[in-house]
Each structure stands twice: as C-alpha cells, then as structure tokens.
XYZ file of C-alpha atoms in Angstrom:
128
model
C 124.542 100.225 87.075
C 123.457 96.788 88.368
C 122.555 98.382 91.818
C 120.671 101.211 89.879
C 118.387 98.626 88.235
C 116.957 97.653 91.609
C 116.920 101.027 93.088
C 115.743 103.239 90.259
C 113.762 100.843 87.983
C 112.094 98.054 90.409
C 111.759 100.309 93.669
C 111.022 103.695 92.002
C 109.181 102.381 88.909
C 111.209 104.561 86.610
C 110.526 102.550 83.485
C 111.368 105.416 81.335
C 114.965 104.627 82.244
C 115.026 101.287 80.604
C 116.257 102.567 77.313
C 119.209 103.803 79.008
C 120.104 100.607 80.872
C 119.158 97.973 78.260
C 120.710 96.971 74.984
C 118.243 96.756 72.068
C 118.740 92.888 72.034
C 118.657 92.421 75.800
C 117.092 89.344 77.357
C 115.696 88.130 80.484
C 115.844 84.474 81.683
C 113.799 83.039 84.379
C 112.946 79.230 85.198
C 110.069 79.935 82.827
C 112.126 80.763 79.784
C 114.007 83.461 77.964
C 112.093 86.680 77.170
C 112.940 89.728 75.012
C 113.913 93.188 76.001
C 109.996 94.184 76.437
C 109.467 91.693 79.250
C 111.752 93.795 81.668
C 109.158 96.535 81.718
C 106.097 94.132 81.850
C 108.070 92.140 84.712
C 108.486 95.379 86.680
C 104.887 96.724 85.976
C 103.530 93.146 87.016
C 105.918 93.076 90.222
C 104.951 96.510 91.497
C 100.965 95.801 90.984
C 101.122 92.300 92.730
C 103.872 93.256 95.629
C 102.555 96.381 97.212
C 105.435 98.425 99.494
C 107.753 96.641 97.088
C 111.369 97.294 98.313
C 114.370 95.402 96.752
C 117.789 95.845 98.543
C 121.085 94.943 96.859
C 122.795 93.020 99.605
C 126.255 92.193 97.805
C 127.567 92.453 94.098
C 130.538 90.735 92.598
C 131.928 91.763 89.421
C 134.420 90.573 86.860
C 134.937 91.760 83.420
C 131.350 92.245 81.835
C 129.479 90.105 84.196
C 127.840 91.182 87.509
C 126.413 88.750 90.189
C 124.079 90.619 92.387
C 122.612 89.216 95.378
C 119.319 90.973 96.417
C 116.376 90.909 98.690
C 112.773 91.464 98.162
C 110.232 92.520 100.565
C 106.454 93.754 100.237
C 103.131 92.675 100.669
C 101.533 89.988 98.449
C 98.677 91.910 97.040
C 98.225 90.335 93.690
C 99.091 87.148 91.647
C 102.687 85.800 92.178
C 103.780 82.560 90.315
C 100.022 81.546 90.137
C 98.980 82.275 94.023
C 96.374 85.050 94.289
C 96.988 87.859 96.511
C 97.306 86.884 100.137
C 98.060 90.175 102.125
C 100.906 88.230 103.545
C 104.340 89.890 103.858
C 107.120 88.488 101.176
C 110.671 88.487 102.361
C 113.093 86.617 100.135
C 116.258 86.646 98.491
C 117.304 86.013 94.808
C 120.508 86.066 92.861
C 121.013 87.659 89.304
C 123.659 87.147 86.853
C 123.714 90.607 84.863
C 125.926 90.690 81.595
C 126.872 94.055 80.038
C 127.844 95.173 76.821
C 128.841 98.890 76.131
C 127.428 100.074 79.440
C 123.979 98.403 78.945
C 122.381 95.062 79.981
C 122.422 92.235 77.302
C 121.464 89.320 79.606
C 119.798 89.203 82.762
C 119.094 85.690 84.398
C 117.436 85.790 87.845
C 117.058 82.776 90.427
C 114.744 83.583 93.237
C 114.352 81.587 96.279
C 110.867 80.465 95.189
C 110.279 77.816 97.921
C 110.779 80.542 100.709
C 108.251 83.026 99.092
C 105.880 80.136 98.122
C 105.936 79.175 101.857
C 105.114 82.783 103.073
C 102.333 82.821 100.895
C 100.960 79.862 101.928
C 101.173 77.722 98.823
C 103.551 75.232 100.115
C 103.925 73.997 103.582
C 106.540 75.479 105.760
C-alpha cells in the first residue's frame, strides 16, 4: 500500500484512488505543519504541476506493525514554484523519508522529511 501511494497516486496522478488509500481522519505533516486529508490531493496536484516529468521511486521500505518507513527518490524538472522558488527549468533529483501510519489498511498519518537542502541547491536558491 505504501509503495502504491508513490507509484499510482504521485507518479500516475490517480487522485480518484485517494479514498481507497486514506482514512477519513488522515493527516499529512511537513516542516510547515500538519494538514488534513484534503491536503494530500492538493499536494499531489501542486507537485505534478510544478515538477514536470515527475517520477518518484521507492528505494527501501521498513515496516513494523502499522508503521511503515519509506525511503524514496524524486526526480523531474522544476517548472513551477517549489518552496517559494519560481520555476528554473533545473533538474531535481532528491531523496525523502516518509513515516506512514496505517489503520484498517488505510493511511491515518503521513509525515515526510525531504532533503530540502539538496533540492534547493539544485534550484540555485542556496549555494552548493
């Protein structure tokens, strides 16, 4: 299920599957705060709009009980605003770690920690 989040929802943009993946009370946490279930769809839409040729690849998964740690890679072309940086046309190739908590086969909590430093350096927003 965790792998399918990246393959089917993020890579393929199949937002109609969100009801199958997310519990009604699901939340998504980032460095900017915690957001409700609706933020999943808006996040995927924004990501797919602002990073063309988007591809996420799950590189490793560790699971214990209802919690899954997903190590993943994001690649694409920075075509729109990402973390306040207007589109540059630069290639993005970064990593992230997500902690996904499930209940009854659906996501109830999703916490993502992206390697913002590397990506912002690739965008030219921070000196390498």
